[in-house]
Amino acid sequence: MTLIDYIFNAEIGKIKIDVSSSCNADCIGCYSHAVEKDPTKKLPLEIIERVLEEARELGIKQLIIAADGEPLIDQDYFFNVIEHATQIGVESIVYTNGSLITPELANKLYELNTSLLVKRNSMDHQRQNEMLRADLSERMLQWIHNLVNAGFDYKRLALESFVSKVNENDLDDVLRFCRANN
């Protein structure tokens, strides 16, 4: 199963679980600002594991982690969920802003056969930071390169963009970056 299958094949059985409502960005256009959140409240891992196992018995093949925040904020919790999914044969697809992906994490995510959708709204650092409302653009770009260096390509890595008046003329550059990095 590839990232292309996830994006274009509507018949794939999947389950979405949020693992964090904490975030190190405050992106314009993010729906999570619409509700009040408590980042200290998380489902116990035992419940997530049971839900994943029951979902797998029902034919679910993919776990989508598209958190109300940045899923890699609590890496121990995140990797416990991903590792359990992998152990029971469920592929993981993770939406992330990419700002916390060190070379070590990139390698670990690759080894766990995880696919990623990483936020990139502009290749211009100032506009990217304006959309994030955080100074993360340069780090995010470097850490996208960490993923490519770990072996991620178009089958398991995609960039996700939010389009607004701030970046409406920048998407060609994002696309060129994607093509240049496979």
Short mmCIF file of N, CA and C in Angstrom, two decimals:
data_model
loop_
_atom_site.label_atom_id
_atom_site.label_comp_id
_atom_site.label_asym_id
_atom_site.label_seq_id
_atom_site.Cartn_x
_atom_site.Cartn_y
_atom_site.Cartn_z
N MET A 1 0.86 -1.18 0.00
CA MET A 1 0.00 0.00 0.00
C MET A 1 0.90 1.24 0.00
N THR A 2 0.67 2.15 -0.92
CA THR A 2 1.49 3.34 -1.01
C THR A 2 0.67 4.58 -0.67
N LEU A 3 1.37 5.68 -0.54
CA LEU A 3 0.70 6.95 -0.28
C LEU A 3 -0.23 7.30 -1.43
N ILE A 4 0.15 6.94 -2.64
CA ILE A 4 -0.71 7.19 -3.80
C ILE A 4 -2.03 6.44 -3.64
N ASP A 5 -1.98 5.19 -3.15
CA ASP A 5 -3.21 4.43 -2.91
C ASP A 5 -4.09 5.16 -1.91
N TYR A 6 -3.50 5.68 -0.85
CA TYR A 6 -4.27 6.39 0.17
C TYR A 6 -4.97 7.60 -0.41
N ILE A 7 -4.25 8.36 -1.21
CA ILE A 7 -4.79 9.60 -1.74
C ILE A 7 -5.88 9.34 -2.77
N PHE A 8 -5.72 8.32 -3.61
CA PHE A 8 -6.62 8.14 -4.75
C PHE A 8 -7.59 6.97 -4.63
N ASN A 9 -7.44 6.09 -3.66
CA ASN A 9 -8.30 4.91 -3.57
C ASN A 9 -9.26 5.06 -2.40
N ALA A 10 -10.50 5.39 -2.70
CA ALA A 10 -11.49 5.67 -1.65
C ALA A 10 -12.00 4.41 -0.96
N GLU A 11 -11.64 3.23 -1.46
CA GLU A 11 -12.17 1.99 -0.90
C GLU A 11 -11.30 1.41 0.21
N ILE A 12 -10.20 2.04 0.52
CA ILE A 12 -9.29 1.52 1.55
C ILE A 12 -9.92 1.72 2.92
N GLY A 13 -9.93 0.65 3.73
CA GLY A 13 -10.44 0.75 5.09
C GLY A 13 -9.41 1.43 5.98
N LYS A 14 -9.83 2.48 6.65
CA LYS A 14 -8.89 3.21 7.51
C LYS A 14 -9.61 3.72 8.75
N ILE A 15 -8.79 4.02 9.75
CA ILE A 15 -9.29 4.59 11.00
C ILE A 15 -8.41 5.79 11.32
N LYS A 16 -9.02 6.85 11.84
CA LYS A 16 -8.26 8.05 12.22
C LYS A 16 -8.24 8.15 13.74
N ILE A 17 -7.05 8.38 14.27
CA ILE A 17 -6.89 8.57 15.71
C ILE A 17 -6.04 9.82 15.92
N ASP A 18 -6.48 10.69 16.80
CA ASP A 18 -5.68 11.86 17.19
C ASP A 18 -4.82 11.48 18.38
N VAL A 19 -3.53 11.81 18.30
CA VAL A 19 -2.65 11.45 19.41
C VAL A 19 -2.17 12.66 20.21
N SER A 20 -2.43 13.88 19.70
CA SER A 20 -1.97 15.06 20.43
C SER A 20 -2.79 16.27 20.04
N SER A 21 -3.09 17.12 21.00
CA SER A 21 -3.69 18.40 20.67
C SER A 21 -2.71 19.54 20.93
N SER A 22 -1.49 19.19 21.36
CA SER A 22 -0.44 20.19 21.52
C SER A 22 0.20 20.46 20.16
N CYS A 23 0.62 21.69 19.95
CA CYS A 23 1.27 22.02 18.69
C CYS A 23 2.29 23.13 18.91
N ASN A 24 3.34 23.10 18.11
CA ASN A 24 4.37 24.13 18.18
C ASN A 24 4.19 25.19 17.10
N ALA A 25 3.03 25.15 16.42
CA ALA A 25 2.67 26.17 15.44
C ALA A 25 1.23 26.60 15.72
N ASP A 26 0.81 27.65 15.05
CA ASP A 26 -0.55 28.18 15.21
C ASP A 26 -1.05 28.55 13.82
N CYS A 27 -1.07 27.57 12.93
CA CYS A 27 -1.28 27.78 11.50
C CYS A 27 -2.61 28.46 11.18
N ILE A 28 -2.53 29.41 10.23
CA ILE A 28 -3.77 29.97 9.72
C ILE A 28 -4.47 28.85 8.96
N GLY A 29 -5.76 28.82 9.04
CA GLY A 29 -6.51 27.80 8.34
C GLY A 29 -6.65 26.49 9.09
N CYS A 30 -6.01 26.34 10.23
CA CYS A 30 -6.10 25.09 10.98
C CYS A 30 -7.43 25.05 11.74
N TYR A 31 -8.16 23.96 11.53
CA TYR A 31 -9.47 23.82 12.17
C TYR A 31 -9.38 23.65 13.68
N SER A 32 -8.23 23.27 14.19
CA SER A 32 -8.13 22.98 15.63
C SER A 32 -8.30 24.23 16.50
N HIS A 33 -8.23 25.41 15.89
CA HIS A 33 -8.42 26.64 16.67
C HIS A 33 -9.89 26.87 17.01
N ALA A 34 -10.76 26.11 16.36
CA ALA A 34 -12.20 26.31 16.54
C ALA A 34 -12.72 25.76 17.86
N VAL A 35 -11.97 24.89 18.49
CA VAL A 35 -12.42 24.27 19.74
C VAL A 35 -11.36 24.42 20.82
N GLU A 36 -11.81 24.45 22.05
CA GLU A 36 -10.89 24.50 23.17
C GLU A 36 -10.35 23.10 23.41
N LYS A 37 -9.04 22.98 23.65
CA LYS A 37 -8.41 21.68 23.80
C LYS A 37 -7.68 21.58 25.12
N ASP A 38 -7.51 20.37 25.56
CA ASP A 38 -6.72 20.11 26.76
C ASP A 38 -5.64 19.09 26.38
N PRO A 39 -4.40 19.58 26.11
CA PRO A 39 -3.34 18.67 25.66
C PRO A 39 -2.93 17.62 26.68
N THR A 40 -3.39 17.75 27.92
CA THR A 40 -3.04 16.74 28.93
C THR A 40 -3.93 15.52 28.85
N LYS A 41 -5.06 15.64 28.16
CA LYS A 41 -6.00 14.53 28.07
C LYS A 41 -5.70 13.70 26.82
N LYS A 42 -5.40 12.43 27.04
CA LYS A 42 -5.14 11.50 25.95
C LYS A 42 -5.80 10.19 26.29
N LEU A 43 -6.18 9.48 25.25
CA LEU A 43 -6.68 8.13 25.48
C LEU A 43 -5.55 7.27 25.99
N PRO A 44 -5.82 6.43 26.97
CA PRO A 44 -4.77 5.50 27.41
C PRO A 44 -4.34 4.60 26.25
N LEU A 45 -3.07 4.28 26.21
CA LEU A 45 -2.54 3.45 25.13
C LEU A 45 -3.27 2.11 25.02
N GLU A 46 -3.68 1.56 26.16
CA GLU A 46 -4.38 0.27 26.11
C GLU A 46 -5.68 0.38 25.31
N ILE A 47 -6.36 1.49 25.42
CA ILE A 47 -7.61 1.68 24.68
C ILE A 47 -7.31 1.83 23.19
N ILE A 48 -6.30 2.63 22.85
CA ILE A 48 -5.93 2.79 21.44
C ILE A 48 -5.53 1.45 20.85
N GLU A 49 -4.75 0.66 21.59
CA GLU A 49 -4.33 -0.66 21.11
C GLU A 49 -5.54 -1.56 20.87
N ARG A 50 -6.48 -1.55 21.80
CA ARG A 50 -7.68 -2.38 21.65
C ARG A 50 -8.51 -1.94 20.45
N VAL A 51 -8.67 -0.62 20.29
CA VAL A 51 -9.43 -0.10 19.15
C VAL A 51 -8.75 -0.50 17.84
N LEU A 52 -7.43 -0.38 17.78
CA LEU A 52 -6.71 -0.76 16.57
C LEU A 52 -6.88 -2.25 16.27
N GLU A 53 -6.79 -3.08 17.30
CA GLU A 53 -6.93 -4.52 17.10
C GLU A 53 -8.34 -4.88 16.62
N GLU A 54 -9.35 -4.25 17.22
CA GLU A 54 -10.72 -4.51 16.79
C GLU A 54 -10.95 -4.00 15.36
N ALA A 55 -10.39 -2.84 15.06
CA ALA A 55 -10.52 -2.30 13.70
C ALA A 55 -9.82 -3.20 12.69
N ARG A 56 -8.67 -3.73 13.07
CA ARG A 56 -7.94 -4.65 12.18
C ARG A 56 -8.78 -5.90 11.91
N GLU A 57 -9.44 -6.41 12.92
CA GLU A 57 -10.31 -7.58 12.74
C GLU A 57 -11.45 -7.28 11.78
N LEU A 58 -11.85 -6.02 11.71
CA LEU A 58 -12.94 -5.60 10.81
C LEU A 58 -12.43 -5.26 9.41
N GLY A 59 -11.12 -5.39 9.20
CA GLY A 59 -10.57 -5.16 7.87
C GLY A 59 -9.85 -3.86 7.65
N ILE A 60 -9.70 -3.07 8.69
CA ILE A 60 -8.98 -1.81 8.55
C ILE A 60 -7.51 -2.10 8.22
N LYS A 61 -7.00 -1.38 7.23
CA LYS A 61 -5.62 -1.59 6.81
C LYS A 61 -4.71 -0.40 7.14
N GLN A 62 -5.33 0.76 7.40
CA GLN A 62 -4.53 1.96 7.62
C GLN A 62 -4.99 2.75 8.83
N LEU A 63 -4.01 3.26 9.53
CA LEU A 63 -4.22 4.18 10.65
C LEU A 63 -3.82 5.56 10.17
N ILE A 64 -4.73 6.50 10.27
CA ILE A 64 -4.45 7.89 9.89
C ILE A 64 -4.27 8.67 11.19
N ILE A 65 -3.13 9.32 11.31
CA ILE A 65 -2.90 10.21 12.45
C ILE A 65 -2.85 11.62 11.90
N ALA A 66 -3.95 12.31 12.06
CA ALA A 66 -4.10 13.70 11.62
C ALA A 66 -4.58 14.47 12.83
N ALA A 67 -3.67 14.71 13.72
CA ALA A 67 -3.99 15.23 15.04
C ALA A 67 -4.52 16.66 15.01
N ASP A 68 -5.15 17.02 16.12
CA ASP A 68 -5.55 18.41 16.34
C ASP A 68 -4.32 19.24 16.68
N GLY A 69 -3.18 18.63 16.69
CA GLY A 69 -1.92 19.28 17.00
C GLY A 69 -0.81 18.58 16.25
N GLU A 70 0.40 18.73 16.70
CA GLU A 70 1.56 18.09 16.09
C GLU A 70 1.75 16.72 16.75
N PRO A 71 1.57 15.62 16.01
CA PRO A 71 1.62 14.29 16.62
C PRO A 71 2.97 13.92 17.22
N LEU A 72 4.04 14.55 16.76
CA LEU A 72 5.37 14.19 17.27
C LEU A 72 5.77 14.97 18.53
N ILE A 73 4.86 15.77 19.08
CA ILE A 73 5.15 16.49 20.33
C ILE A 73 5.45 15.49 21.44
N ASP A 74 4.62 14.48 21.59
CA ASP A 74 4.83 13.43 22.60
C ASP A 74 5.30 12.18 21.86
N GLN A 75 6.61 12.10 21.64
CA GLN A 75 7.17 11.05 20.79
C GLN A 75 7.01 9.66 21.37
N ASP A 76 7.11 9.51 22.68
CA ASP A 76 6.94 8.17 23.27
C ASP A 76 5.54 7.65 22.99
N TYR A 77 4.55 8.46 23.25
CA TYR A 77 3.15 8.08 23.02
C TYR A 77 2.92 7.79 21.54
N PHE A 78 3.38 8.70 20.69
CA PHE A 78 3.23 8.55 19.24
C PHE A 78 3.84 7.24 18.76
N PHE A 79 5.08 6.98 19.14
CA PHE A 79 5.74 5.77 18.64
C PHE A 79 5.13 4.49 19.23
N ASN A 80 4.60 4.55 20.43
CA ASN A 80 3.89 3.38 20.96
C ASN A 80 2.69 3.05 20.07
N VAL A 81 1.97 4.07 19.64
CA VAL A 81 0.80 3.85 18.77
C VAL A 81 1.26 3.30 17.41
N ILE A 82 2.26 3.93 16.80
CA ILE A 82 2.75 3.52 15.48
C ILE A 82 3.32 2.10 15.53
N GLU A 83 4.10 1.81 16.55
CA GLU A 83 4.71 0.48 16.67
C GLU A 83 3.65 -0.60 16.84
N HIS A 84 2.61 -0.31 17.63
CA HIS A 84 1.55 -1.30 17.81
C HIS A 84 0.81 -1.53 16.49
N ALA A 85 0.52 -0.45 15.78
CA ALA A 85 -0.15 -0.58 14.49
C ALA A 85 0.69 -1.45 13.54
N THR A 86 1.98 -1.19 13.50
CA THR A 86 2.87 -1.96 12.64
C THR A 86 2.87 -3.43 13.03
N GLN A 87 2.92 -3.71 14.33
CA GLN A 87 2.95 -5.10 14.82
C GLN A 87 1.71 -5.88 14.41
N ILE A 88 0.56 -5.22 14.31
CA ILE A 88 -0.67 -5.95 13.97
C ILE A 88 -1.01 -5.83 12.47
N GLY A 89 -0.08 -5.27 11.69
CA GLY A 89 -0.26 -5.22 10.24
C GLY A 89 -1.07 -4.05 9.74
N VAL A 90 -1.11 -2.97 10.48
CA VAL A 90 -1.82 -1.77 10.05
C VAL A 90 -0.79 -0.71 9.68
N GLU A 91 -0.90 -0.22 8.45
CA GLU A 91 0.01 0.81 7.96
C GLU A 91 -0.36 2.16 8.58
N SER A 92 0.62 2.99 8.87
CA SER A 92 0.37 4.30 9.47
C SER A 92 0.65 5.42 8.46
N ILE A 93 -0.28 6.37 8.41
CA ILE A 93 -0.13 7.57 7.60
C ILE A 93 -0.28 8.75 8.54
N VAL A 94 0.73 9.61 8.57
CA VAL A 94 0.80 10.67 9.57
C VAL A 94 0.86 12.05 8.91
N TYR A 95 -0.03 12.94 9.37
CA TYR A 95 0.04 14.35 9.00
C TYR A 95 0.89 15.04 10.07
N THR A 96 1.90 15.78 9.64
CA THR A 96 2.81 16.46 10.57
C THR A 96 3.27 17.77 9.97
N ASN A 97 3.65 18.71 10.81
CA ASN A 97 4.25 19.92 10.26
C ASN A 97 5.73 19.69 9.95
N GLY A 98 6.28 18.57 10.38
CA GLY A 98 7.64 18.19 10.02
C GLY A 98 8.73 18.89 10.80
N SER A 99 8.38 19.71 11.75
CA SER A 99 9.38 20.52 12.44
C SER A 99 10.18 19.77 13.49
N LEU A 100 9.80 18.53 13.78
CA LEU A 100 10.49 17.77 14.83
C LEU A 100 11.18 16.52 14.30
N ILE A 101 11.30 16.40 12.99
CA ILE A 101 11.83 15.17 12.40
C ILE A 101 13.34 15.25 12.24
N THR A 102 14.02 14.77 13.25
CA THR A 102 15.48 14.68 13.22
C THR A 102 15.87 13.53 12.29
N PRO A 103 17.16 13.43 11.94
CA PRO A 103 17.59 12.28 11.13
C PRO A 103 17.25 10.94 11.80
N GLU A 104 17.37 10.87 13.11
CA GLU A 104 17.06 9.62 13.82
C GLU A 104 15.58 9.28 13.72
N LEU A 105 14.72 10.28 13.89
CA LEU A 105 13.28 10.05 13.77
C LEU A 105 12.90 9.69 12.34
N ALA A 106 13.54 10.33 11.37
CA ALA A 106 13.26 10.01 9.97
C ALA A 106 13.56 8.54 9.70
N ASN A 107 14.70 8.06 10.18
CA ASN A 107 15.07 6.66 9.99
C ASN A 107 14.08 5.73 10.69
N LYS A 108 13.68 6.09 11.90
CA LYS A 108 12.73 5.25 12.65
C LYS A 108 11.38 5.19 11.94
N LEU A 109 10.89 6.33 11.46
CA LEU A 109 9.63 6.37 10.73
C LEU A 109 9.72 5.53 9.45
N TYR A 110 10.87 5.59 8.79
CA TYR A 110 11.06 4.82 7.56
C TYR A 110 11.04 3.31 7.87
N GLU A 111 11.75 2.93 8.93
CA GLU A 111 11.80 1.51 9.32
C GLU A 111 10.42 0.98 9.72
N LEU A 112 9.56 1.83 10.26
CA LEU A 112 8.21 1.42 10.65
C LEU A 112 7.22 1.48 9.48
N ASN A 113 7.74 1.74 8.28
CA ASN A 113 6.93 1.77 7.06
C ASN A 113 5.81 2.81 7.14
N THR A 114 6.09 3.92 7.81
CA THR A 114 5.13 5.01 7.97
C THR A 114 5.16 5.90 6.73
N SER A 115 4.00 6.37 6.31
CA SER A 115 3.90 7.37 5.24
C SER A 115 3.57 8.71 5.90
N LEU A 116 4.05 9.78 5.28
CA LEU A 116 3.91 11.11 5.89
C LEU A 116 3.36 12.13 4.91
N LEU A 117 2.51 12.99 5.42
CA LEU A 117 2.08 14.19 4.72
C LEU A 117 2.58 15.36 5.56
N VAL A 118 3.53 16.10 5.00
CA VAL A 118 4.22 17.16 5.73
C VAL A 118 3.75 18.51 5.22
N LYS A 119 3.46 19.40 6.15
CA LYS A 119 2.97 20.73 5.80
C LYS A 119 4.08 21.57 5.17
N ARG A 120 3.78 22.10 3.99
CA ARG A 120 4.69 23.06 3.34
C ARG A 120 3.83 23.96 2.48
N ASN A 121 3.63 25.19 2.93
CA ASN A 121 2.76 26.13 2.24
C ASN A 121 3.50 27.06 1.29
N SER A 122 4.79 27.21 1.52
CA SER A 122 5.61 28.11 0.70
C SER A 122 7.07 27.72 0.86
N MET A 123 7.84 27.93 -0.19
CA MET A 123 9.28 27.71 -0.09
C MET A 123 9.96 28.97 0.43
N ASP A 124 9.23 30.07 0.47
CA ASP A 124 9.73 31.32 1.03
C ASP A 124 9.59 31.26 2.55
N HIS A 125 10.71 31.33 3.26
CA HIS A 125 10.67 31.14 4.72
C HIS A 125 9.79 32.17 5.43
N GLN A 126 9.82 33.41 4.98
CA GLN A 126 9.01 34.44 5.64
C GLN A 126 7.52 34.13 5.50
N ARG A 127 7.10 33.77 4.29
CA ARG A 127 5.67 33.47 4.09
C ARG A 127 5.27 32.17 4.80
N GLN A 128 6.16 31.17 4.78
CA GLN A 128 5.85 29.93 5.49
C GLN A 128 5.66 30.23 6.98
N ASN A 129 6.57 30.99 7.56
CA ASN A 129 6.45 31.34 8.98
C ASN A 129 5.21 32.17 9.26
N GLU A 130 4.85 33.06 8.34
CA GLU A 130 3.64 33.86 8.51
C GLU A 130 2.41 32.96 8.57
N MET A 131 2.38 31.93 7.74
CA MET A 131 1.23 31.02 7.73
C MET A 131 1.22 30.10 8.95
N LEU A 132 2.42 29.78 9.45
CA LEU A 132 2.52 28.94 10.65
C LEU A 132 2.30 29.75 11.92
N ARG A 133 2.51 31.03 11.83
CA ARG A 133 2.56 31.92 12.99
C ARG A 133 3.57 31.39 14.00
N ALA A 134 4.70 30.93 13.43
CA ALA A 134 5.81 30.40 14.23
C ALA A 134 7.06 30.42 13.36
N ASP A 135 8.21 30.51 13.98
CA ASP A 135 9.49 30.56 13.26
C ASP A 135 10.04 29.14 13.11
N LEU A 136 9.44 28.38 12.19
CA LEU A 136 9.82 26.97 12.02
C LEU A 136 10.24 26.62 10.60
N SER A 137 10.11 27.54 9.66
CA SER A 137 10.25 27.21 8.24
C SER A 137 11.59 26.58 7.89
N GLU A 138 12.69 27.19 8.32
CA GLU A 138 14.01 26.65 7.95
C GLU A 138 14.21 25.25 8.52
N ARG A 139 13.81 25.05 9.76
CA ARG A 139 13.94 23.73 10.38
C ARG A 139 13.07 22.71 9.65
N MET A 140 11.85 23.11 9.31
CA MET A 140 10.94 22.20 8.62
C MET A 140 11.52 21.77 7.28
N LEU A 141 12.11 22.69 6.55
CA LEU A 141 12.69 22.36 5.25
C LEU A 141 13.87 21.41 5.42
N GLN A 142 14.73 21.68 6.39
CA GLN A 142 15.86 20.79 6.64
C GLN A 142 15.37 19.40 7.00
N TRP A 143 14.31 19.33 7.76
CA TRP A 143 13.86 18.03 8.23
C TRP A 143 13.05 17.28 7.18
N ILE A 144 12.54 18.00 6.17
CA ILE A 144 11.99 17.30 5.00
C ILE A 144 13.14 16.60 4.28
N HIS A 145 14.27 17.29 4.20
CA HIS A 145 15.47 16.66 3.60
C HIS A 145 15.90 15.44 4.41
N ASN A 146 15.74 15.47 5.73
CA ASN A 146 16.07 14.29 6.55
C ASN A 146 15.23 13.09 6.11
N LEU A 147 13.96 13.34 5.80
CA LEU A 147 13.08 12.26 5.35
C LEU A 147 13.54 11.70 4.01
N VAL A 148 13.87 12.60 3.08
CA VAL A 148 14.36 12.17 1.77
C VAL A 148 15.65 11.37 1.95
N ASN A 149 16.55 11.85 2.80
CA ASN A 149 17.81 11.14 3.04
C ASN A 149 17.60 9.78 3.69
N ALA A 150 16.51 9.61 4.43
CA ALA A 150 16.21 8.32 5.07
C ALA A 150 15.61 7.33 4.07
N GLY A 151 15.25 7.81 2.88
CA GLY A 151 14.72 6.91 1.86
C GLY A 151 13.29 7.20 1.43
N PHE A 152 12.64 8.17 2.06
CA PHE A 152 11.26 8.50 1.69
C PHE A 152 11.24 9.08 0.28
N ASP A 153 10.24 8.68 -0.50
CA ASP A 153 10.02 9.24 -1.83
C ASP A 153 8.52 9.42 -2.03
N TYR A 154 8.12 9.66 -3.27
CA TYR A 154 6.72 9.97 -3.56
C TYR A 154 5.75 8.87 -3.14
N LYS A 155 6.22 7.66 -2.92
CA LYS A 155 5.32 6.59 -2.50
C LYS A 155 4.94 6.71 -1.03
N ARG A 156 5.80 7.37 -0.23
CA ARG A 156 5.52 7.45 1.21
C ARG A 156 5.70 8.84 1.79
N LEU A 157 5.91 9.85 0.95
CA LEU A 157 6.08 11.21 1.43
C LEU A 157 5.39 12.18 0.48
N ALA A 158 4.54 13.03 1.05
CA ALA A 158 3.88 14.07 0.26
C ALA A 158 3.91 15.37 1.07
N LEU A 159 3.87 16.47 0.37
CA LEU A 159 3.75 17.76 1.03
C LEU A 159 2.29 18.19 0.93
N GLU A 160 1.81 18.77 2.01
CA GLU A 160 0.43 19.23 2.09
C GLU A 160 0.46 20.75 2.25
N SER A 161 -0.37 21.44 1.48
CA SER A 161 -0.40 22.90 1.52
C SER A 161 -1.79 23.42 1.79
N PHE A 162 -1.84 24.49 2.53
CA PHE A 162 -3.06 25.26 2.73
C PHE A 162 -2.92 26.49 1.83
N VAL A 163 -3.87 26.75 0.98
CA VAL A 163 -3.78 27.85 0.04
C VAL A 163 -4.53 29.06 0.58
N SER A 164 -3.85 30.20 0.56
CA SER A 164 -4.46 31.45 1.02
C SER A 164 -3.88 32.60 0.18
N LYS A 165 -4.34 33.79 0.46
CA LYS A 165 -3.79 34.97 -0.24
C LYS A 165 -2.30 35.14 0.07
N VAL A 166 -1.85 34.66 1.21
CA VAL A 166 -0.43 34.80 1.59
C VAL A 166 0.46 34.00 0.65
N ASN A 167 0.03 32.80 0.24
CA ASN A 167 0.90 31.92 -0.53
C ASN A 167 0.36 31.54 -1.90
N GLU A 168 -0.66 32.24 -2.40
CA GLU A 168 -1.30 31.83 -3.64
C GLU A 168 -0.35 31.77 -4.83
N ASN A 169 0.75 32.49 -4.79
CA ASN A 169 1.71 32.47 -5.90
C ASN A 169 2.92 31.59 -5.61
N ASP A 170 2.90 30.88 -4.50
CA ASP A 170 4.07 30.09 -4.09
C ASP A 170 3.97 28.61 -4.41
N LEU A 171 2.82 28.14 -4.80
CA LEU A 171 2.63 26.69 -4.94
C LEU A 171 3.42 26.09 -6.08
N ASP A 172 3.72 26.87 -7.12
CA ASP A 172 4.59 26.37 -8.19
C ASP A 172 5.96 25.99 -7.63
N ASP A 173 6.47 26.83 -6.72
CA ASP A 173 7.78 26.53 -6.11
C ASP A 173 7.71 25.28 -5.24
N VAL A 174 6.60 25.09 -4.52
CA VAL A 174 6.43 23.88 -3.70
C VAL A 174 6.41 22.66 -4.62
N LEU A 175 5.70 22.75 -5.73
CA LEU A 175 5.63 21.64 -6.68
C LEU A 175 7.00 21.36 -7.28
N ARG A 176 7.73 22.40 -7.65
CA ARG A 176 9.10 22.19 -8.19
C ARG A 176 9.99 21.52 -7.16
N PHE A 177 9.87 21.91 -5.90
CA PHE A 177 10.64 21.27 -4.84
C PHE A 177 10.30 19.79 -4.76
N CYS A 178 9.02 19.46 -4.82
CA CYS A 178 8.59 18.05 -4.77
C CYS A 178 9.19 17.28 -5.93
N ARG A 179 9.09 17.82 -7.12
CA ARG A 179 9.63 17.12 -8.29
C ARG A 179 11.14 16.93 -8.18
N ALA A 180 11.84 17.95 -7.71
CA ALA A 180 13.30 17.87 -7.60
C ALA A 180 13.74 16.83 -6.56
N ASN A 181 12.86 16.54 -5.59
CA ASN A 181 13.21 15.61 -4.51
C ASN A 181 12.44 14.29 -4.60
N ASN A 182 11.81 14.02 -5.73
CA ASN A 182 11.08 12.78 -5.97
C ASN A 182 9.99 12.54 -4.95
#
